Short mmCIF file of C-alpha atoms and ligand atoms in Angstrom, two decimals:
data_model
loop_
_atom_site.label_atom_id
_atom_site.label_comp_id
_atom_site.label_asym_id
_atom_site.label_seq_id
_atom_site.Cartn_x
_atom_site.Cartn_y
_atom_site.Cartn_z
CA MET A 1 102.87 65.60 131.05
CA THR A 2 100.47 68.48 130.35
CA SER A 3 100.52 71.64 132.43
CA SER A 4 97.04 73.15 133.01
CA SER A 5 96.42 76.82 133.72
CA ARG A 6 93.83 79.54 133.31
CA THR A 7 93.68 83.00 131.75
CA GLN A 8 90.92 85.35 130.64
CA VAL A 9 91.98 85.73 127.01
CA GLY A 10 94.21 83.31 125.08
CA ILE A 11 95.88 85.09 122.16
CA VAL A 12 97.40 83.19 119.23
CA GLY A 13 100.09 85.22 117.42
CA ALA A 14 102.59 87.90 118.51
CA GLY A 15 102.27 90.13 115.46
CA PRO A 16 101.02 93.68 115.91
CA ALA A 17 97.40 92.49 116.36
CA GLY A 18 98.06 89.94 119.14
CA LEU A 19 100.58 92.07 121.03
CA LEU A 20 98.46 95.23 120.94
CA LEU A 21 95.36 93.29 122.03
CA SER A 22 97.26 91.95 125.04
CA HIS A 23 98.39 95.50 125.90
CA LEU A 24 94.88 97.02 125.53
CA LEU A 25 93.31 94.25 127.64
CA ALA A 26 95.88 94.80 130.39
CA LEU A 27 94.90 98.50 130.47
CA ARG A 28 91.34 97.32 131.22
CA GLY A 29 92.55 94.91 133.92
CA ILE A 30 92.10 91.77 131.76
CA ASP A 31 94.68 89.02 131.89
CA SER A 32 95.96 87.30 128.71
CA VAL A 33 98.56 84.83 127.45
CA VAL A 34 100.15 85.27 124.00
CA VAL A 35 101.58 82.25 122.14
CA GLU A 36 103.77 82.66 119.05
CA ASN A 37 105.41 79.98 116.94
CA ARG A 38 108.38 82.13 115.81
CA SER A 39 111.25 83.46 117.92
CA ARG A 40 111.25 86.95 119.43
CA ALA A 41 114.20 87.91 117.17
CA TYR A 42 112.30 86.77 114.07
CA CYS A 43 109.17 88.75 115.02
CA GLU A 44 111.26 91.86 115.66
CA ALA A 45 113.12 91.65 112.34
CA ARG A 46 110.36 90.67 109.87
CA GLN A 47 110.11 93.53 107.33
CA ARG A 48 106.55 94.47 106.50
CA ALA A 49 104.39 97.60 106.63
CA GLY A 50 105.53 101.11 107.36
CA LEU A 51 102.69 103.57 107.02
CA LEU A 52 100.30 104.48 109.85
CA GLU A 53 97.02 106.37 109.52
CA ALA A 54 96.60 109.35 111.83
CA GLY A 55 93.99 107.40 113.85
CA THR A 56 96.47 104.57 114.40
CA VAL A 57 99.12 107.02 115.60
CA GLU A 58 96.66 108.70 117.96
CA LEU A 59 95.58 105.36 119.39
CA LEU A 60 99.19 104.23 120.00
CA ARG A 61 99.86 107.55 121.77
CA ALA A 62 96.69 107.29 123.87
CA VAL A 63 97.70 103.84 125.17
CA GLY A 64 101.26 104.78 126.14
CA LEU A 65 103.08 103.49 123.05
CA GLY A 66 103.89 106.82 121.41
CA ASP A 67 107.30 107.85 122.78
CA ARG A 68 109.69 106.28 120.25
CA MET A 69 107.16 106.68 117.41
CA ASP A 70 106.93 110.42 118.11
CA ALA A 71 110.71 110.74 118.29
CA GLU A 72 111.53 108.64 115.21
CA GLY A 73 108.39 108.58 113.02
CA LEU A 74 108.16 110.76 109.91
CA GLU A 75 104.92 112.68 109.38
CA HIS A 76 103.68 113.08 105.79
CA GLY A 77 100.98 115.46 104.63
CA GLY A 78 100.65 114.04 101.10
CA ILE A 79 101.99 111.78 98.36
CA TYR A 80 103.20 112.08 94.78
CA LEU A 81 101.21 110.30 92.07
CA GLN A 82 103.24 109.77 88.92
CA PHE A 83 102.13 108.64 85.45
CA ALA A 84 102.86 109.43 81.78
CA GLY A 85 106.20 110.96 82.82
CA GLU A 86 104.59 113.60 85.11
CA ARG A 87 104.74 113.79 88.91
CA HIS A 88 101.80 115.39 90.74
CA HIS A 89 101.54 116.21 94.44
CA LEU A 90 98.37 115.47 96.43
CA ASN A 91 98.17 117.59 99.59
CA PHE A 92 96.24 115.52 102.16
CA ARG A 93 96.16 118.23 104.84
CA ASP A 94 94.52 120.65 102.42
CA LEU A 95 92.14 118.05 100.94
CA THR A 96 90.97 116.51 104.23
CA GLY A 97 91.04 119.44 106.65
CA GLY A 98 94.38 118.59 108.24
CA ARG A 99 94.78 114.80 108.13
CA TRP A 100 98.21 113.18 107.69
CA VAL A 101 100.01 109.81 107.89
CA THR A 102 103.21 108.68 109.63
CA ILE A 103 106.04 106.44 108.51
CA TYR A 104 107.07 104.23 111.45
CA ALA A 105 107.99 100.63 110.64
CA GLN A 106 105.86 97.69 111.81
CA THR A 107 109.06 96.11 113.14
CA GLU A 108 109.51 99.09 115.47
CA ILE A 109 105.88 98.85 116.71
CA VAL A 110 106.42 95.15 117.40
CA LYS A 111 109.64 95.89 119.33
CA ASP A 112 107.87 98.61 121.38
CA LEU A 113 104.97 96.25 122.14
CA ILE A 114 107.13 93.28 123.14
CA GLN A 115 109.16 95.50 125.44
CA ALA A 116 106.03 97.02 127.02
CA ARG A 117 104.37 93.63 127.55
CA LEU A 118 107.48 92.04 129.07
CA ALA A 119 108.04 95.08 131.33
CA ALA A 120 104.45 94.66 132.58
CA GLY A 121 105.17 90.99 133.42
CA ALA A 122 102.91 89.56 130.70
CA ARG A 123 103.12 85.91 129.70
CA LEU A 124 104.49 85.79 126.13
CA GLU A 125 105.50 82.36 124.86
CA PHE A 126 107.73 82.40 121.77
CA GLU A 127 108.77 79.36 119.69
CA VAL A 128 105.71 77.31 120.58
CA SER A 129 104.53 74.42 118.40
CA GLY A 130 101.37 72.34 117.97
CA THR A 131 98.99 75.24 118.72
CA GLU A 132 95.33 74.15 118.94
CA VAL A 133 92.10 75.92 119.92
CA ILE A 134 89.43 73.51 121.17
CA GLU A 135 86.15 73.37 123.16
CA LEU A 136 84.89 76.18 120.92
CA ASP A 137 81.23 75.29 121.53
CA SER A 138 81.58 76.07 125.23
CA ASP A 139 82.02 79.30 127.22
CA ARG A 140 85.47 78.04 128.28
CA PRO A 141 87.51 77.53 125.09
CA VAL A 142 90.92 75.94 125.53
CA LEU A 143 94.28 76.93 124.05
CA ARG A 144 96.81 74.10 123.72
CA PHE A 145 100.46 74.35 122.69
CA THR A 146 103.93 72.97 123.35
CA ASP A 147 106.40 75.51 124.72
CA ALA A 148 110.00 76.05 123.60
CA ALA A 149 111.25 73.60 126.27
CA GLY A 150 108.90 70.84 125.06
CA THR A 151 106.20 71.03 127.79
CA ARG A 152 102.62 70.68 126.59
CA HIS A 153 100.20 73.31 128.00
CA GLU A 154 96.45 73.51 128.21
CA ILE A 155 95.07 76.95 129.11
CA THR A 156 91.37 77.35 129.87
CA CYS A 157 90.17 80.76 128.68
CA ASP A 158 87.04 82.94 128.72
CA ALA A 159 87.74 83.88 125.10
CA ILE A 160 90.38 83.21 122.42
CA ALA A 161 91.68 85.75 119.90
CA GLY A 162 93.01 84.37 116.61
CA CYS A 163 95.66 86.98 115.72
CA ASP A 164 97.72 84.35 113.90
CA GLY A 165 97.92 85.86 110.42
CA PHE A 166 96.80 84.50 107.08
CA HIS A 167 98.44 81.07 107.52
CA GLY A 168 97.33 80.64 111.15
CA ILE A 169 95.19 77.87 112.60
CA CYS A 170 92.31 79.81 114.18
CA ARG A 171 90.29 80.57 111.03
CA GLU A 172 90.54 76.91 110.02
CA SER A 173 89.35 75.87 113.50
CA MET A 174 85.94 77.48 113.04
CA PRO A 175 83.07 75.07 112.28
CA PRO A 176 83.01 73.85 108.67
CA GLY A 177 80.66 75.87 106.48
CA LEU A 178 80.52 78.90 108.81
CA VAL A 179 83.15 81.10 107.17
CA ARG A 180 82.44 82.74 103.82
CA VAL A 181 85.48 83.86 101.84
CA ALA A 182 85.55 86.64 99.21
CA GLU A 183 88.89 86.88 97.43
CA ARG A 184 90.75 88.23 94.44
CA GLY A 185 94.26 87.39 93.20
CA TYR A 186 96.38 89.81 91.18
CA PRO A 187 98.63 88.73 88.30
CA TYR A 188 101.76 90.38 89.74
CA SER A 189 103.89 90.60 92.92
CA TRP A 190 106.02 93.24 94.66
CA LEU A 191 109.78 93.04 94.96
CA GLY A 192 110.64 95.12 98.04
CA ILE A 193 114.07 96.35 99.12
CA LEU A 194 115.48 98.11 102.15
CA ALA A 195 118.54 100.24 101.36
CA THR A 196 120.94 102.25 103.48
CA VAL A 197 120.58 105.53 101.63
CA PRO A 198 118.65 108.71 102.49
CA PRO A 199 115.29 108.89 100.69
CA SER A 200 115.48 110.77 97.39
CA THR A 201 112.05 112.31 98.03
CA ASP A 202 110.20 114.26 100.73
CA GLU A 203 106.91 112.37 100.17
CA LEU A 204 106.14 108.80 99.00
CA ILE A 205 106.07 108.42 95.19
CA TYR A 206 103.49 106.04 93.64
CA SER A 207 104.41 105.63 89.98
CA ARG A 208 102.38 103.98 87.23
CA HIS A 209 104.84 103.23 84.44
CA GLU A 210 104.09 101.31 81.26
CA ASP A 211 106.76 98.76 82.31
CA GLY A 212 105.18 98.31 85.77
CA PHE A 213 104.41 100.03 89.07
CA ALA A 214 107.11 101.40 91.40
CA LEU A 215 106.92 102.94 94.88
CA HIS A 216 109.52 104.99 96.73
CA THR A 217 108.89 105.00 100.47
CA MET A 218 111.22 105.19 103.45
CA ARG A 219 111.89 104.00 106.98
CA THR A 220 114.03 106.81 108.42
CA LEU A 221 115.99 109.79 107.09
CA GLN A 222 118.87 107.34 106.49
CA VAL A 223 116.99 104.28 105.20
CA SER A 224 114.88 104.00 102.03
CA ARG A 225 112.31 101.34 101.15
CA LEU A 226 111.40 100.80 97.50
CA TYR A 227 109.12 98.41 95.64
CA LEU A 228 108.85 97.22 92.02
CA GLN A 229 105.99 95.36 90.36
CA VAL A 230 107.34 92.00 89.12
CA PRO A 231 105.62 88.96 87.58
CA THR A 232 103.85 86.49 89.92
CA ASP A 233 106.26 83.75 91.08
CA GLU A 234 109.25 85.83 89.93
CA ASP A 235 112.65 84.34 90.79
CA LEU A 236 114.44 86.75 93.15
CA THR A 237 117.86 85.57 91.94
CA LEU A 238 117.10 87.21 88.57
CA TRP A 239 117.26 90.60 90.31
CA SER A 240 120.83 91.75 91.01
CA ASP A 241 121.21 94.99 92.99
CA ASP A 242 122.26 96.78 89.78
CA ARG A 243 119.22 95.55 87.91
CA ILE A 244 116.91 96.69 90.76
CA TRP A 245 118.38 100.20 90.90
CA GLY A 246 118.30 100.46 87.09
CA GLU A 247 114.63 99.48 86.96
CA LEU A 248 113.72 101.81 89.84
CA ARG A 249 115.45 104.70 88.03
CA HIS A 250 113.59 103.82 84.84
CA ARG A 251 110.13 103.63 86.46
CA LEU A 252 110.49 106.48 88.96
CA GLY A 253 112.48 108.92 86.81
CA VAL A 254 111.27 112.38 85.83
CA PRO A 255 113.43 115.15 84.33
CA GLY A 256 115.45 117.06 86.92
CA TRP A 257 115.12 114.39 89.67
CA GLU A 258 117.68 111.80 90.67
CA LEU A 259 117.31 108.53 92.60
CA LYS A 260 120.21 108.02 95.03
CA ASP A 261 121.27 104.39 95.47
CA GLY A 262 123.06 102.59 98.32
CA PRO A 263 123.68 99.15 99.82
CA ILE A 264 120.61 96.88 99.73
CA THR A 265 120.19 95.17 103.13
CA GLU A 266 117.01 93.19 102.45
CA LYS A 267 115.26 91.92 99.32
CA ALA A 268 112.00 89.92 99.13
CA ILE A 269 109.07 89.19 96.83
CA SER A 270 105.48 89.23 98.19
CA PRO A 271 102.35 88.11 96.35
CA MET A 272 99.35 90.45 96.08
CA ARG A 273 95.97 89.27 97.28
CA SER A 274 92.60 90.53 98.53
CA PHE A 275 90.84 88.17 100.97
CA VAL A 276 87.97 88.72 103.42
CA ALA A 277 86.64 85.96 105.70
CA SER A 278 83.35 86.50 107.50
CA PRO A 279 82.06 86.24 110.13
CA MET A 280 85.10 87.12 112.21
CA ARG A 281 83.68 85.38 115.31
CA TYR A 282 82.38 82.00 116.35
CA ARG A 283 80.99 82.14 119.90
CA ARG A 284 84.10 83.03 122.00
CA LEU A 285 86.70 82.66 119.24
CA PHE A 286 87.44 86.03 117.57
CA LEU A 287 89.62 86.59 114.48
CA ALA A 288 91.60 89.84 114.08
CA GLY A 289 94.03 91.26 111.51
CA ASP A 290 95.50 89.13 108.71
CA ALA A 291 93.83 86.01 110.17
CA ALA A 292 90.55 87.41 108.81
CA HIS A 293 91.53 89.64 105.90
CA ILE A 294 94.39 90.50 103.52
CA VAL A 295 94.70 93.55 101.29
CA PRO A 296 97.31 94.26 98.62
CA PRO A 297 99.86 96.74 100.07
CA THR A 298 99.21 99.54 97.54
CA GLY A 299 96.77 101.27 99.92
CA ALA A 300 98.98 100.68 103.02
CA LYS A 301 95.99 99.36 104.98
CA GLY A 302 96.96 95.89 106.34
CA LEU A 303 98.59 97.00 109.58
CA ASN A 304 96.06 99.79 110.16
CA LEU A 305 93.19 97.31 109.82
CA ALA A 306 94.83 94.89 112.25
CA ILE A 307 95.14 97.67 114.82
CA ALA A 308 91.52 98.77 114.27
CA ASP A 309 90.24 95.19 114.73
CA VAL A 310 91.95 94.68 118.07
CA THR A 311 90.85 98.10 119.31
CA ALA A 312 87.23 97.01 118.70
CA LEU A 313 87.97 93.55 120.12
CA ALA A 314 89.49 94.90 123.35
CA ALA A 315 86.34 96.99 123.91
CA ALA A 316 84.09 94.01 123.12
CA LEU A 317 85.98 91.66 125.46
CA THR A 318 85.94 94.28 128.23
CA SER A 319 82.12 94.48 128.01
CA LEU A 320 81.81 90.70 127.84
CA LEU A 321 84.22 89.80 130.64
CA THR A 322 83.86 92.67 133.10
CA GLN A 323 80.27 93.86 132.58
CA ALA A 324 78.63 90.60 131.43
CA ASP A 325 77.41 92.56 128.36
CA PRO A 326 77.76 90.41 125.23
CA GLY A 327 76.41 93.14 122.87
CA PRO A 328 79.72 94.49 121.47
CA ALA A 329 81.11 90.93 121.18
CA VAL A 330 78.07 89.83 119.16
CA ALA A 331 78.43 92.96 116.97
CA TYR A 332 82.27 92.59 116.66
CA SER A 333 82.31 91.04 113.19
CA ASP A 334 79.92 93.61 111.67
CA THR A 335 81.72 96.45 113.45
CA CYS A 336 85.02 95.44 111.83
CA LEU A 337 83.73 94.43 108.41
CA GLY A 338 82.45 97.93 107.50
CA ARG A 339 85.99 99.29 107.78
CA VAL A 340 87.52 96.15 106.26
CA TRP A 341 85.40 96.40 103.10
CA ARG A 342 86.10 100.13 102.68
CA ALA A 343 89.85 99.40 102.91
CA THR A 344 89.46 96.38 100.63
CA HIS A 345 87.80 98.50 97.97
CA PHE A 346 90.37 101.29 98.31
CA SER A 347 93.33 98.86 98.12
CA TRP A 348 91.84 97.11 95.08
CA TRP A 349 91.19 100.50 93.40
CA MET A 350 94.74 101.84 94.03
CA THR A 351 96.23 98.52 92.91
CA SER A 352 94.18 98.31 89.70
CA MET A 353 94.83 101.97 88.83
CA LEU A 354 98.60 101.80 89.26
CA HIS A 355 99.77 98.35 88.10
CA VAL A 356 100.22 97.00 84.60
CA ASP A 357 98.13 93.86 84.17
CA PRO A 358 100.07 91.51 81.85
CA HIS A 359 96.78 90.77 80.03
CA GLN A 360 95.90 94.45 79.75
CA ASP A 361 95.03 95.93 76.35
CA LEU A 362 95.08 99.53 75.16
CA PHE A 363 91.54 100.05 76.48
CA GLY A 364 92.58 99.08 80.02
CA ALA A 365 95.70 101.27 79.90
CA GLU A 366 93.73 104.31 78.73
CA LEU A 367 91.13 103.80 81.48
CA GLN A 368 93.92 103.81 84.10
CA LEU A 369 95.44 106.99 82.70
CA SER A 370 92.05 108.70 82.51
CA GLN A 371 91.37 107.79 86.16
CA LEU A 372 94.79 109.10 87.24
CA ARG A 373 94.24 112.38 85.35
CA TYR A 374 90.87 112.68 87.05
CA VAL A 375 92.39 112.12 90.52
CA VAL A 376 95.03 114.83 90.06
CA GLY A 377 92.68 117.19 88.19
CA SER A 378 89.50 117.10 90.26
CA ARG A 379 89.43 118.18 93.89
CA ALA A 380 86.52 115.79 94.52
CA ALA A 381 88.46 112.79 93.13
CA ALA A 382 91.67 113.79 94.97
CA THR A 383 89.68 114.08 98.21
CA THR A 384 88.32 110.56 97.74
CA LEU A 385 91.88 109.22 97.57
CA ALA A 386 93.10 111.43 100.42
CA GLU A 387 90.33 110.58 102.89
CA ASN A 388 90.62 106.85 102.25
CA TYR A 389 94.43 106.91 102.42
CA THR A 390 94.57 108.85 105.69
CA GLY A 391 91.82 106.68 107.24
CA TYR A 392 88.13 107.00 106.58
CA PHE A 393 86.61 105.42 109.71
CA PRO A 394 87.50 106.98 113.09
CA LEU A 395 89.07 104.67 115.70
CA ARG A 396 87.33 104.71 119.07
CA TRP A 397 89.14 103.76 122.29
P1 LIG B 1 100.98 88.94 111.44
O1 LIG B 1 101.90 90.10 111.51
O2 LIG B 1 101.09 88.01 110.30
O3 LIG B 1 101.16 88.14 112.81
C1 LIG B 1 100.61 86.85 113.00
C2 LIG B 1 101.51 86.12 113.95
O4 LIG B 1 100.94 84.85 114.25
C3 LIG B 1 101.99 83.88 114.28
N1 LIG B 1 101.40 82.55 114.08
C4 LIG B 1 101.25 81.65 115.08
N2 LIG B 1 101.56 81.69 116.38
C5 LIG B 1 101.29 80.56 117.12
N3 LIG B 1 100.71 79.45 116.62
C6 LIG B 1 100.37 79.38 115.31
N4 LIG B 1 99.81 78.28 114.81
C7 LIG B 1 100.64 80.51 114.49
N5 LIG B 1 100.45 80.79 113.16
C8 LIG B 1 100.91 82.02 112.95
C9 LIG B 1 102.92 84.34 113.16
O5 LIG B 1 104.23 83.80 113.29
C10 LIG B 1 102.88 85.84 113.34
O6 LIG B 1 103.89 86.29 114.22
O7 LIG B 1 99.45 89.41 111.49
P2 LIG B 1 98.75 90.65 112.23
O8 LIG B 1 99.23 90.78 113.65
O9 LIG B 1 97.32 90.50 111.92
O10 LIG B 1 99.34 91.95 111.48
C11 LIG B 1 99.00 92.23 110.15
C12 LIG B 1 100.19 92.87 109.45
O11 LIG B 1 101.38 92.14 109.70
C13 LIG B 1 99.94 92.92 107.93
O12 LIG B 1 98.60 93.32 107.63
C14 LIG B 1 100.84 93.87 107.19
O13 LIG B 1 102.20 93.73 107.48
C15 LIG B 1 100.59 93.58 105.71
N6 LIG B 1 101.68 94.01 104.90
C16 LIG B 1 101.76 95.32 104.61
N7 LIG B 1 100.79 96.16 105.06
C17 LIG B 1 100.87 97.47 104.82
O14 LIG B 1 99.99 98.21 105.27
N8 LIG B 1 101.94 97.97 104.09
C18 LIG B 1 102.96 97.15 103.62
O15 LIG B 1 103.90 97.62 103.00
C19 LIG B 1 102.89 95.79 103.88
N9 LIG B 1 103.87 94.93 103.45
C20 LIG B 1 102.66 93.09 104.46
C21 LIG B 1 103.76 93.58 103.74
C22 LIG B 1 102.55 91.70 104.71
C23 LIG B 1 103.51 90.78 104.27
N10 LIG B 1 103.29 89.36 104.53
C24 LIG B 1 102.11 88.93 105.23
C25 LIG B 1 104.06 88.31 104.08
C26 LIG B 1 104.75 92.70 103.32
C27 LIG B 1 104.64 91.29 103.57
C28 LIG B 1 105.77 90.42 103.10
C1 LIG B 2 105.95 101.07 103.20
O1 LIG B 2 106.47 102.08 103.71
O2 LIG B 2 106.44 99.94 103.29
C2 LIG B 2 104.71 101.24 102.39
C3 LIG B 2 104.13 102.48 102.31
C4 LIG B 2 103.00 102.66 101.54
C5 LIG B 2 102.46 101.58 100.86
C6 LIG B 2 103.03 100.32 100.96
C7 LIG B 2 104.18 100.15 101.72
O3 LIG B 2 101.37 101.77 100.09
#
C-alpha cells in the first residue's frame, strides 16, 4: 500500500543543507518534508566541517539559530601559515577591515537544526529507503520513499530540493546529457582525528612540510581536531595513535612550541576532490550543497557553500511559490555558481600550495615555497587569502 500526501517542497537529505532549507522555508510560511536515509543519531554524530565564515554565522543568528553557537563557538581573527620551519601569523581582521571566522562543528549545527525543526512540528523522516524523484517534467514533481516502518509514500510537491550530498540520487535523476561536470582529483587524502586535549594553539595552523601537509584545528577549548596528509587509499590500520602524534609533532613542530597529545576519540581518512556540476536546476528540481559541488577541505568552504546555496534557494522558492515570480528560481544556478567557482579556485589554490604532490619535483616545491613567502610577505597577497578565507561573496537573506 502506498500513502499519498502533498507538500510544497520535498527535501532529500537531512545534512546541513536540507535541514537549513526546511527551516528557512518555514520562516517564509512554506511547508516542506525532509527525507533522510540515515538515522538521526548517525546524522548528529558524523564528524565533518568545523569552520564558519562570518556571513554564515550572521545568517544563522538572523534566523534564530545562534544561541548555542554564540555561547560555544570560538571566534578566530587569523591563522598561522607554516613552511620551511617558520610560523607566520596572518591577521584577518587587519587585512580585511574586521572580518573573522568561527569554529563551531557541523555536528552541532545539525543538532541545533534537528531540534528546531522538530520543535516546530516539521515532518522529518529518518531511515528511509528507496528514495526516488519522478515527474520532473511537470510542475508537480513527486518524491517517493519507504519510511522506517516499511510504508511506501508518494508526496506530490511544487518543487524538490536535492540536498542529498555527493552520493545522493537527485543529481543522477536529472535528464541525461543536461549536467556538465568539471572535476579534479588530488593524489593524497586527509587522515583526521578528534582528540580530548586542549588545543596547543590560539589560531589554526596550516603547515606545509616536506613530508606532507598538517593542520591543527579545534572543536572546543577541551577538544582538538588535527589532520595529516596521507597517500590516497591509505590503510587506516597503519596509523597507531603513537604514530599519528609523532607525525603531527614532526610536521607541526617549530622551536619553542609543543604539541600536547591526548586520547584519540575518532580517526578517519577522507579523499580530496574538486567537483562542480552545472546547471544546479532542472525545471522544479534544485540541487544544493555537496549534491552539486565538492571542494577539498583545505579552504574550509564545503559547509559554507551548502549554507549559501540554500539561502539563495529559499529566496528563489519563496518568489516562485508565494509570488508566482519564477525569476530567482530561473537564475538560481547562475547565482550559486559564481560563489561556487570562487570557492573552488580558492580551495584548489590552498590545497596545491600546501600539500606535497608525490610526483612533485624540485621545481614544483620551489614554486610552492615562493608562493607561501609571497603570501606572508606581501599585504596584497595576504589580503587575497584573507578575503577568500573569511568569505568573499556576501550572503543575502
Ligand atoms: P551532506 O552533509 O552530505 O548531507 C546529505 C544528506 O543526504 C543524505 N542522503 C539521502 N537521504 C535520503 N535519500 C537518499 N537517497 C540520500 N542520499 C543521501 C545523506 O545521508 C546526508 O545526510 O551534504 P550537505 O547538506 O550538502 O552539506 C555539505 C557538508 O556536509 C560538506 O560540504 C562538508 O562537511 C564537507 N567537508 C568539510 N567541509 C569543510 O568546510 N571543512 C571540513 O573540514 C570538512 N571535512 C567534509 C569533511 C566532508 C566529508 N565527507 C563528505 C565524507 C570531512 C568529510 C569526511
Ligand atoms: C576543521 O575545523 O575541521 C577544519 C578547519 C579548517 C579547514 C578544514 C577543516 O581548512
